[in-house]
Amino acid sequence: MKPLLHDSLNIALLTIALLGLLSGLGLLLVDRADMATVAWTLGVIPVLAALVFEIVASLAKGEVGLDIVAALSMSAALLFGETLAAAVVALMYAGGSFLESFAEGRARREMSDLLSRVPRTATRHRNGALDEVPLDEIAPGDLLLIRQGDVAPVDGTVESDRALLDQSALTGESMPQRLNRGQDVMSGSTNAADAFDLRATRRAADSTYAGIVRLVEAAQASKAPMARLADRYSLLFLAVTVVLATAAWWFTGDPIRAVAVLVVATPCPLILAVPVALVAGLSRAAHYGVLIKGAKPLEALARINTLILDKTGTLTDGRPQIVSIETVAQPEDQVLYFAAALEQASKHPMAQAIVAAARARGMALPVPASVVETPGEGLSGTVDGRQVIVGGPAFVLSRIGAPAPHAQGTDTGSALAALAVDGVLAGQLVLADTLRSGTSELLAGLRRLGIARILLATGDRHAVAEAVTAGLDFDAVRADLTPDQKVLLVLTEHKHGPVMMVGDGVNDAPALAAADVGVAMGARGAAASAEAADVVLLVDHLDRLLPGIEVAQRARAIALQSVAAGIGLSVAGMIAAAFGYLTPVQGALLQEVIDVAVILNALRALRIMPRGPASREQSQ
């Protein structure tokens, strides 16, 4: 069953059908049966005409559905004088179409909320004044004022001392996040406290929220394999319905039994249940920060057997972090202070990690002077009037001529940044791309959801990969992989069943596209990976996979339950009608009860509560 044209027409047809039925019943009560027949017929004809128009349009597209059964039942009922049954079918069909449209609208609410929050303008600082400007005029580097209640229009960094942001519409996080100066702000976040200044880092079209909106629009336009399967089965159901109705008429000589069979088969839960349940699943997954691009990947996500994880940015944070500070001639805070102050002049990821660590400790960093950077090696300059050098140990030691101290914690995968102040080695900072917290629990949760094989795929050296995954429940670790080798790994794993690939970089995009379900880490990740992926985790938390997979599995199960129950009851009703146990009017009422039950059952997908720890945290 498909909604009749537009919602406004649905309402009009529902009103006409209802008035026709009630008018006819009123006339029947005053012994005007002839006029009652006219009233019921007038209530049916507009609905039947609109339905025929829809059928012709669908046939022109090569689509055949059970709307034909509805048209046959109304036409046959009118032809054989069962005008009351025809009026009931018309009312129930128009009502069912309206109810399906309402249910799908209810199911899409979470994603529609994302679309409705798109800001159109922004308040920009310019020449000591504030201007309201369209979003496409904002350029990286512009300073914007985000007032209380405003939605951040672009990605940027906090330029005020602090900000409190509500990201629940994007990530499902129930508690607002407090950010300090220099921390990143995701576009689409709502300012939950006092106004603050935001320094734009991307144009609006390239920002997180714009990407999410594009993904949501693509998701809403999709069609699931189960829905296409329903279309194919509708041909079989149509054939069975026509054969059963014809047989009932042939063997009994009573055309009313054929009408009753057609009426009971109108419309079909096979068509109603699948789109409502799967769209409800899409909406529910979006609530937990998992944006699935359509019903097709949601249905595929529910059947995943093998998971392949990228390492950098997926299994690990993808950003170096300070894991320890070794002191030599300066206290730990001073080592971090001088190193971070000078590193402000560099865009190197290690430099940014050192600066972020200092700001996290609340350090006010001075502006360095006379900075000279040797690309890939280090920097030298002046901080608070003192000569500072920071960089790789070999670079720093060559500048001051001092021997290297014994390094602690320089395991495989770690890196060192040495610091010298006024020609004396002050200490070293140990940085590493650390494993995401809760990874072991995540892998155990994935096993519980039925993922039989979990593999790591990375371009890093074997030693680094083995060190990172030590003690974790992986079936295999594949290292030193090029992008095309990752694709080959995905294709090879297809022999074990449907494959899901999770990654975040441009080099992961081909493998994401090759997998049955590609998952990109974070809407702020590489555009190529988000475009190639079927699923995007709206925040860089790998544990969002658990509620995403569970929602998909349970939404698919609900759809199948609805189909099995609805079709079973419809077939039973058709057989009863063929044997004369149901009149056309009774059959129409029975079928509508079945349809309403099917839709209500499908909407249970909106109340799915995943059992994983990540989802429990969000619901608190």
XYZ file of C-alpha atoms in Angstrom:
620
model
C 0.000 0.000 0.000
C 1.267 3.485 -0.860
C 0.077 6.815 0.498
C -2.449 8.381 -1.887
C -0.632 11.299 -3.494
C -0.168 14.026 -0.847
C -1.218 14.376 2.779
C -3.756 17.091 1.952
C -5.421 14.832 -0.618
C -5.334 11.948 1.869
C -7.280 14.067 4.348
C -9.773 15.175 1.694
C -10.400 11.614 0.502
C -10.696 10.365 4.067
C -13.274 13.083 4.767
C -15.291 12.263 1.629
C -15.269 8.525 2.377
C -16.309 9.119 6.000
C -19.129 11.501 5.022
C -20.339 9.061 2.357
C -20.418 6.146 4.815
C -22.121 8.106 7.619
C -24.636 9.722 5.242
C -25.582 6.341 3.832
C -26.019 4.851 7.311
C -28.210 7.805 8.306
C -30.370 7.387 5.209
C -30.637 3.641 5.871
C -31.979 4.346 9.359
C -34.850 6.398 7.873
C -35.700 3.643 5.371
C -34.136 5.340 2.343
C -32.061 2.390 1.183
C -32.012 3.651 -2.415
C -30.511 6.998 -1.367
C -28.111 5.239 1.012
C -26.733 3.292 -1.943
C -26.166 6.557 -3.823
C -24.414 8.156 -0.824
C -22.081 5.176 -0.383
C -21.300 5.134 -4.102
C -20.487 8.868 -4.104
C -18.143 8.304 -1.156
C -16.322 5.512 -2.964
C -15.838 6.996 -6.457
C -13.302 9.777 -5.525
C -11.170 7.293 -3.547
C -11.328 4.744 -6.366
C -10.420 7.396 -8.960
C -7.391 8.538 -6.971
C -6.358 4.928 -6.462
C -6.594 4.144 -10.189
C -4.488 7.240 -10.910
C -1.818 5.949 -8.475
C -1.902 2.471 -10.011
C -1.405 3.846 -13.540
C 1.489 6.025 -12.342
C 3.104 3.022 -10.607
C 2.682 0.779 -13.660
C 4.352 3.462 -15.789
C 7.389 3.116 -13.478
C 7.316 -0.660 -13.751
C 5.971 -1.112 -10.208
C 3.126 -3.491 -9.402
C 1.606 -3.537 -5.919
C -1.390 -4.603 -3.911
C -3.157 -1.321 -4.604
C -4.618 -3.308 -7.529
C -6.401 -5.575 -5.037
C -7.940 -2.531 -3.344
C -9.169 -1.223 -6.701
C -10.580 -4.641 -7.635
C -12.388 -5.022 -4.307
C -14.040 -1.588 -4.503
C -14.954 -2.059 -8.168
C -16.359 -5.561 -7.595
C -18.343 -4.425 -4.559
C -19.935 -1.596 -6.552
C -20.567 -3.883 -9.511
C -22.393 -6.505 -7.460
C -24.365 -4.061 -5.364
C -22.324 -4.368 -2.153
C -22.108 -0.594 -1.844
C -21.839 -0.627 1.960
C -18.818 -2.934 1.734
C -17.326 -0.695 -0.948
C -17.840 2.344 1.299
C -16.165 0.593 4.233
C -13.213 -0.437 2.027
C -12.902 3.122 0.681
C -12.929 4.558 4.196
C -10.472 1.997 5.493
C -8.163 2.413 2.506
C -8.138 6.215 2.762
C -7.750 5.905 6.532
C -4.983 3.346 6.192
C -3.141 5.549 3.711
C -3.410 8.491 6.094
C -2.341 6.332 9.054
C 0.697 5.015 7.156
C 1.691 8.560 6.202
C 1.278 9.668 9.813
C 3.278 6.684 11.087
C 6.164 7.318 8.700
C 6.160 10.991 9.692
C 6.289 9.981 13.342
C 9.099 7.544 12.606
C 11.174 10.171 10.763
C 10.886 12.695 13.576
C 14.425 12.292 14.940
C 15.972 12.893 11.506
C 13.496 15.631 10.602
C 14.476 17.437 13.785
C 18.030 17.560 12.452
C 16.875 19.141 9.199
C 14.618 21.695 10.893
C 17.483 23.073 12.975
C 19.627 24.245 10.046
C 20.584 27.892 10.736
C 20.190 30.361 7.862
C 22.294 33.296 9.071
C 25.088 34.018 11.530
C 26.197 37.009 13.629
C 29.741 38.057 12.605
C 32.177 40.462 14.231
C 33.384 42.992 11.660
C 35.174 46.322 12.291
C 34.022 46.540 15.886
C 30.367 45.873 15.007
C 28.077 42.870 14.640
C 26.525 41.985 11.284
C 23.867 39.389 10.466
C 25.170 37.591 7.363
C 24.059 34.600 5.245
C 25.893 31.358 5.961
C 27.598 31.224 2.563
C 29.438 34.480 3.375
C 31.236 32.973 6.368
C 34.897 32.151 5.708
C 37.464 30.295 7.827
C 38.948 32.723 10.331
C 35.788 34.810 10.783
C 34.810 35.556 14.388
C 31.145 34.799 15.117
C 28.943 35.553 18.101
C 26.896 32.558 19.234
C 24.080 33.804 21.456
C 22.253 31.731 24.051
C 19.941 29.312 22.230
C 21.700 29.797 18.870
C 22.811 26.822 16.780
C 26.483 26.920 15.786
C 26.331 27.527 12.010
C 29.836 26.276 11.135
C 32.628 24.201 12.655
C 35.031 26.278 14.709
C 36.908 26.775 17.975
C 35.890 28.537 21.178
C 37.435 32.028 21.390
C 35.867 32.914 24.741
C 37.023 31.519 28.084
C 34.350 28.817 28.054
C 31.146 27.613 26.407
C 28.374 25.174 27.295
C 26.981 23.308 24.279
C 23.990 20.992 23.901
C 24.882 18.346 21.293
C 21.927 16.034 21.997
C 20.319 16.548 18.577
C 23.553 15.399 16.909
C 24.976 12.773 19.229
C 22.249 11.676 21.641
C 24.354 12.904 24.593
C 21.842 14.057 27.202
C 24.226 16.313 29.162
C 25.601 19.597 27.714
C 29.345 19.619 27.080
C 31.557 22.292 28.671
C 34.314 23.519 26.339
C 37.266 25.786 27.084
C 39.109 28.280 24.905
C 40.610 26.635 21.827
C 38.440 23.522 21.900
C 36.535 22.416 18.809
C 32.828 23.148 18.332
C 30.695 20.937 16.075
C 28.270 22.874 13.883
C 24.689 22.055 14.790
C 25.415 22.276 18.536
C 23.140 24.579 20.546
C 24.543 27.181 22.935
C 23.084 26.234 26.330
C 24.576 29.107 28.350
C 25.918 32.646 27.908
C 26.936 33.998 24.507
C 30.446 33.138 23.342
C 32.720 33.852 20.392
C 33.409 31.173 17.801
C 36.335 31.255 15.352
C 35.179 29.584 12.111
C 37.465 26.830 10.828
C 35.350 25.679 7.870
C 32.837 27.111 5.472
C 29.205 26.260 6.166
C 28.961 23.911 3.178
C 31.991 21.938 4.415
C 31.004 21.824 8.082
C 29.761 18.893 10.117
C 26.119 19.892 10.189
C 25.878 20.459 6.437
C 27.327 16.995 5.904
C 24.812 15.479 8.313
C 21.922 17.212 6.531
C 23.066 15.792 3.179
C 23.313 12.322 4.686
C 19.853 12.581 6.260
C 18.287 13.670 2.969
C 19.903 10.691 1.236
C 18.663 8.365 3.986
C 15.086 9.562 3.658
C 15.046 8.868 -0.090
C 16.196 5.241 0.160
C 14.361 1.965 -0.169
C 15.265 -1.228 1.686
C 15.839 -4.670 0.138
C 13.020 -5.917 2.381
C 10.714 -3.281 0.886
C 11.709 -4.338 -2.637
C 11.204 -7.942 -1.555
C 7.715 -6.955 -0.401
C 7.041 -5.518 -3.865
C 8.026 -8.846 -5.452
C 5.941 -10.877 -3.021
C 3.006 -8.550 -3.627
C 2.750 -10.044 -7.144
C 2.484 -13.526 -5.647
C -0.066 -12.325 -3.085
C -2.048 -10.595 -5.835
C -2.103 -13.812 -7.881
C -3.183 -15.907 -4.862
C -5.920 -13.396 -4.045
C -7.344 -13.392 -7.592
C -7.172 -17.200 -7.877
C -8.867 -17.701 -4.505
C -11.608 -15.147 -5.288
C -12.220 -16.706 -8.716
C -12.324 -20.216 -7.247
C -14.816 -19.157 -4.576
C -17.066 -17.705 -7.239
C -16.593 -20.657 -9.643
C -17.364 -23.428 -7.178
C -20.218 -21.695 -5.318
C -21.700 -19.565 -8.066
C -21.844 -16.709 -5.544
C -19.948 -13.567 -6.712
C -20.314 -12.039 -3.231
C -17.814 -14.554 -1.866
C -15.283 -13.347 -4.443
C -15.964 -9.783 -3.318
C -15.440 -10.817 0.318
C -12.089 -12.456 -0.525
C -10.879 -9.330 -2.359
C -12.029 -7.096 0.503
C -10.164 -9.119 3.160
C -6.970 -8.852 1.086
C -7.152 -5.022 1.045
C -4.606 -3.622 1.793
C -1.622 -5.808 2.678
C 0.482 -5.783 5.879
C 3.465 -6.873 3.769
C 3.566 -3.373 2.291
C 2.605 -1.506 5.472
C 4.929 -3.115 8.000
C 8.312 -3.001 6.286
C 8.730 0.739 5.541
C 7.233 1.855 8.851
C 9.423 -0.451 10.969
C 12.635 0.280 9.065
C 12.094 4.055 8.960
C 11.371 3.903 12.701
C 14.681 2.062 13.089
C 16.519 4.787 11.141
C 15.007 7.398 13.409
C 15.885 5.491 16.563
C 19.479 4.942 15.447
C 19.836 8.678 14.755
C 18.770 9.301 18.374
C 21.886 7.415 19.480
C 24.229 9.336 17.181
C 24.291 6.683 14.432
C 23.252 8.096 11.070
C 22.299 5.259 8.725
C 21.959 6.479 5.149
C 18.819 4.533 4.429
C 16.696 1.492 5.014
C 18.895 -0.661 2.761
C 22.068 -0.312 4.914
C 19.956 -0.639 8.077
C 18.680 -4.003 6.874
C 22.229 -5.037 5.895
C 23.576 -3.864 9.274
C 21.208 -6.286 11.007
C 22.824 -9.264 9.216
C 26.543 -8.480 9.649
C 28.787 -11.478 10.391
C 32.308 -10.038 9.987
C 33.698 -6.705 11.258
C 36.942 -5.162 9.969
C 38.338 -2.235 11.979
C 40.893 0.303 10.820
C 43.430 1.205 13.523
C 44.367 4.869 13.356
C 41.407 7.104 14.181
C 39.132 4.110 14.669
C 40.563 1.655 17.178
C 42.815 4.457 18.407
C 42.017 8.149 18.799
C 44.030 9.039 15.698
C 45.673 11.939 17.533
C 48.915 11.739 19.534
C 48.494 12.382 23.248
C 51.012 12.971 26.013
C 51.300 9.772 28.037
C 54.183 10.902 30.277
C 56.648 13.748 30.827
C 60.261 12.996 31.766
C 61.969 15.800 33.651
C 65.692 16.587 33.618
C 66.387 20.213 34.555
C 62.857 21.634 34.879
C 59.687 20.639 36.808
C 57.026 18.797 34.796
C 54.714 21.823 34.496
C 57.588 23.981 33.246
C 58.555 21.380 30.628
C 55.001 21.363 29.334
C 54.685 25.161 29.592
C 57.769 26.015 27.514
C 57.177 23.238 24.978
C 53.528 24.215 24.451
C 54.268 27.930 24.226
C 56.747 27.372 21.380
C 54.658 24.647 19.681
C 51.836 27.172 19.173
C 53.770 28.240 16.084
C 53.566 24.774 14.467
C 50.721 22.895 12.762
C 52.304 19.473 13.334
C 49.907 16.984 15.039
C 52.376 16.411 17.872
C 52.661 20.154 18.388
C 48.890 20.517 18.533
C 48.692 17.661 21.066
C 51.234 19.375 23.344
C 49.396 22.710 23.138
C 46.060 21.000 23.865
C 47.520 19.273 26.931
C 48.798 22.577 28.319
C 45.461 24.311 27.777
C 43.672 21.387 29.417
C 45.733 22.147 32.544
C 44.600 25.776 32.373
C 47.980 27.191 31.367
C 48.026 30.705 29.893
C 50.536 30.402 27.077
C 52.556 33.447 25.953
C 53.152 34.229 22.287
C 56.582 32.923 21.192
C 59.004 35.187 19.358
C 61.771 34.700 16.785
C 60.423 31.265 15.852
C 62.330 29.196 13.310
C 60.858 25.846 12.257
C 62.806 23.049 10.653
C 60.049 21.013 8.955
C 59.753 17.501 10.334
C 62.414 18.074 13.016
C 61.550 20.867 15.456
C 61.421 24.568 16.357
C 63.518 27.150 18.108
C 62.476 30.522 19.456
C 62.069 32.758 22.472
C 59.503 32.277 25.269
C 59.388 34.774 28.153
C 62.839 35.975 27.102
C 64.384 32.504 27.278
C 65.820 30.517 24.382
C 63.711 27.388 23.796
C 64.201 24.450 21.435
C 61.648 21.645 21.027
C 61.517 18.718 18.613
C 62.876 15.250 18.043
C 65.639 14.225 20.492
C 68.277 14.113 17.759
C 67.337 17.626 16.591
C 67.403 19.147 20.087
C 70.578 17.377 21.199
C 72.413 18.406 18.037
C 71.598 22.051 18.883
C 72.841 21.920 22.479
C 75.464 19.159 22.291
C 74.103 17.240 25.282
C 73.878 13.430 25.655
C 70.446 11.808 25.541
C 68.974 10.699 28.879
C 67.477 7.253 29.353
C 63.997 7.393 27.823
C 61.117 5.886 29.741
C 57.935 4.598 28.161
C 59.161 4.682 24.565
C 57.373 1.488 23.595
C 56.481 0.589 20.042
C 54.199 3.236 18.620
C 55.384 6.011 20.958
C 57.248 9.185 19.966
C 59.464 11.601 21.894
C 59.596 15.400 21.880
C 62.649 16.789 23.651
C 62.855 20.280 25.191
C 65.890 22.479 25.824
C 65.739 25.822 27.677
C 68.715 28.229 27.523
C 70.948 25.501 26.075
C 70.138 22.911 28.757
C 68.027 19.784 28.220
C 64.912 20.326 30.348
C 63.015 17.099 29.694
C 61.133 14.979 27.199
C 57.471 14.438 26.435
C 56.324 10.921 25.486
C 53.405 10.879 23.023
C 51.402 7.990 21.620
C 48.255 7.341 19.609
C 46.374 5.680 22.453
C 43.771 2.937 22.287
C 40.208 4.159 22.724
C 38.895 3.519 26.217
C 36.462 0.628 26.597
C 37.716 -1.171 23.478
C 37.790 -4.579 25.160
C 34.198 -4.174 26.406
C 33.160 -3.003 22.923
C 34.562 -6.113 21.265
C 32.782 -8.306 23.825
C 29.528 -6.448 23.118
C 29.936 -6.983 19.380
C 30.397 -10.707 19.973
C 27.158 -10.775 21.978
C 25.344 -9.176 19.036
C 26.398 -12.035 16.780
C 29.561 -10.692 15.105
C 31.476 -13.931 14.538
C 34.736 -12.508 13.105
C 36.525 -9.284 14.122
C 39.707 -8.248 12.298
C 42.107 -5.299 12.477
C 43.294 -3.794 9.175
C 45.983 -1.115 9.239
C 48.710 0.396 7.141
C 51.015 0.545 10.178
C 53.898 -1.828 10.798
C 53.197 -5.260 12.287
C 55.048 -4.383 15.501
C 52.841 -1.326 16.094
C 49.636 -3.218 15.287
C 50.545 -6.134 17.553
C 51.437 -3.772 20.412
C 48.139 -1.896 20.148
C 45.973 -5.032 19.957
C 47.757 -7.068 22.641
C 45.167 -8.785 24.822
C 42.204 -7.809 22.617
C 39.757 -10.333 21.142
C 40.689 -10.134 17.447
C 40.438 -13.107 15.111
C 43.237 -11.724 12.948
C 45.480 -8.657 12.615
C 46.456 -7.503 9.121
C 49.185 -4.847 8.980
C 51.273 -3.061 6.316
C 48.160 -2.837 4.113
C 47.776 -0.442 1.217
C 44.250 0.884 0.382
C 43.830 -1.685 -2.395
C 44.929 -4.473 -0.045
C 42.237 -3.375 2.425
C 39.689 -3.713 -0.377
C 41.018 -7.195 -1.159
C 40.694 -8.136 2.518
C 37.048 -6.989 2.538
C 36.280 -8.987 -0.618
C 38.050 -12.067 0.772
C 36.046 -11.943 4.003
C 32.767 -12.057 2.064
C 33.057 -15.842 2.112
C 32.241 -15.766 5.840
C 29.083 -13.683 5.363
C 28.124 -9.977 5.211
C 31.079 -7.690 6.049
C 31.177 -4.340 7.845
C 34.242 -2.077 7.518
C 34.902 0.785 9.945
C 37.363 3.553 9.070
C 37.876 7.301 9.098
C 40.499 8.322 6.544
C 40.610 8.942 2.807
C 42.601 5.714 2.436
C 39.672 3.789 3.953
C 37.087 5.038 1.436
C 37.607 2.226 -1.160
C 37.278 -0.477 1.515
C 34.181 1.204 2.978
C 32.588 1.199 -0.464
C 33.492 -2.474 -1.021
C 31.962 -3.673 2.257
C 28.298 -4.651 2.675
C 28.154 -1.902 5.295
C 30.803 0.823 5.461
C 30.972 2.851 8.686
C 32.769 6.217 8.853
C 34.015 7.513 12.199
C 32.576 10.936 12.909
C 30.841 13.345 10.555
C 33.946 15.563 10.857
C 36.193 12.871 9.407
C 37.456 12.706 5.856
C 34.744 13.689 3.384
C 35.670 10.787 1.096
C 35.126 8.190 3.838
C 31.805 9.737 4.934
C 30.629 9.796 1.313
C 31.614 6.172 0.670
C 30.171 4.900 3.962
C 26.651 3.572 4.521
C 26.685 4.566 8.198
C 28.251 7.610 9.876
C 28.894 7.760 13.613
C 28.123 11.400 14.395
C 30.788 11.513 17.108
C 34.137 9.768 17.269
C 33.017 7.100 19.731
C 33.395 3.568 18.425
C 31.010 2.257 21.093
C 28.116 3.792 19.112
C 28.352 0.680 16.929
C 26.595 -1.316 19.648
C 23.294 0.612 19.769
C 23.425 1.060 15.984
C 23.659 -2.682 15.297
C 21.132 -3.586 17.986
C 18.577 -1.062 16.707
C 19.008 -2.438 13.173
C 18.592 -6.040 14.305
C 15.503 -5.363 16.385
C 13.858 -3.084 13.762
C 14.302 -5.811 11.135
C 12.900 -8.417 13.513
C 9.858 -6.230 14.210
C 9.266 -5.797 10.465
C 9.425 -9.549 9.923
C 7.103 -10.209 12.866
C 4.581 -7.742 11.499
C 4.723 -9.271 8.031
C 4.338 -12.842 9.283
C 1.429 -12.019 11.597
C -0.324 -9.732 9.114
C -0.055 -12.064 6.137
C -1.083 -15.051 8.237
C -4.217 -13.305 9.503
C -5.058 -11.980 6.018
C -4.787 -15.425 4.425
C -6.912 -16.930 7.201
C -9.529 -14.224 6.627
C -9.503 -14.811 2.871
C -10.085 -18.551 3.340
C -12.927 -17.833 5.777
C -14.473 -15.437 3.260
C -14.134 -18.008 0.458
C -16.114 -20.514 2.539
C -18.809 -17.948 3.287
C -17.966 -17.266 6.926
C -17.301 -13.556 6.331
C -19.440 -11.060 4.455
C -17.719 -8.280 2.472
C -18.458 -5.722 5.220
C -17.114 -8.012 7.943
C -14.049 -8.749 5.840
C -13.329 -5.051 5.360
C -13.581 -4.388 9.091
C -11.388 -7.389 9.906
C -8.690 -6.303 7.462
C -8.573 -2.786 8.897
C -8.108 -4.202 12.392
C -5.180 -6.235 11.016
C -3.671 -3.172 9.315
C -3.887 -1.004 12.429
C -2.322 -3.776 14.527
C 0.511 -4.151 12.001
C 1.323 -0.428 11.973
C 1.228 -0.168 15.760
C 3.522 -3.172 16.042
C 5.943 -1.672 13.483
C 6.050 1.566 15.486
C 7.477 -0.401 18.412
C 10.815 0.182 16.689
C 10.617 3.789 17.917
C 10.857 2.535 21.499
C 13.877 0.267 21.038
C 16.191 0.640 24.033
C 19.601 -0.911 23.278
C 21.185 -2.765 26.154
C 24.776 -1.600 25.559
C 26.637 0.642 28.036
C 26.934 3.492 25.521
C 23.192 3.683 25.081
C 22.559 3.506 28.816
C 24.786 6.536 29.340
C 22.868 8.532 26.737
C 19.470 7.721 28.223
C 20.425 8.983 31.660
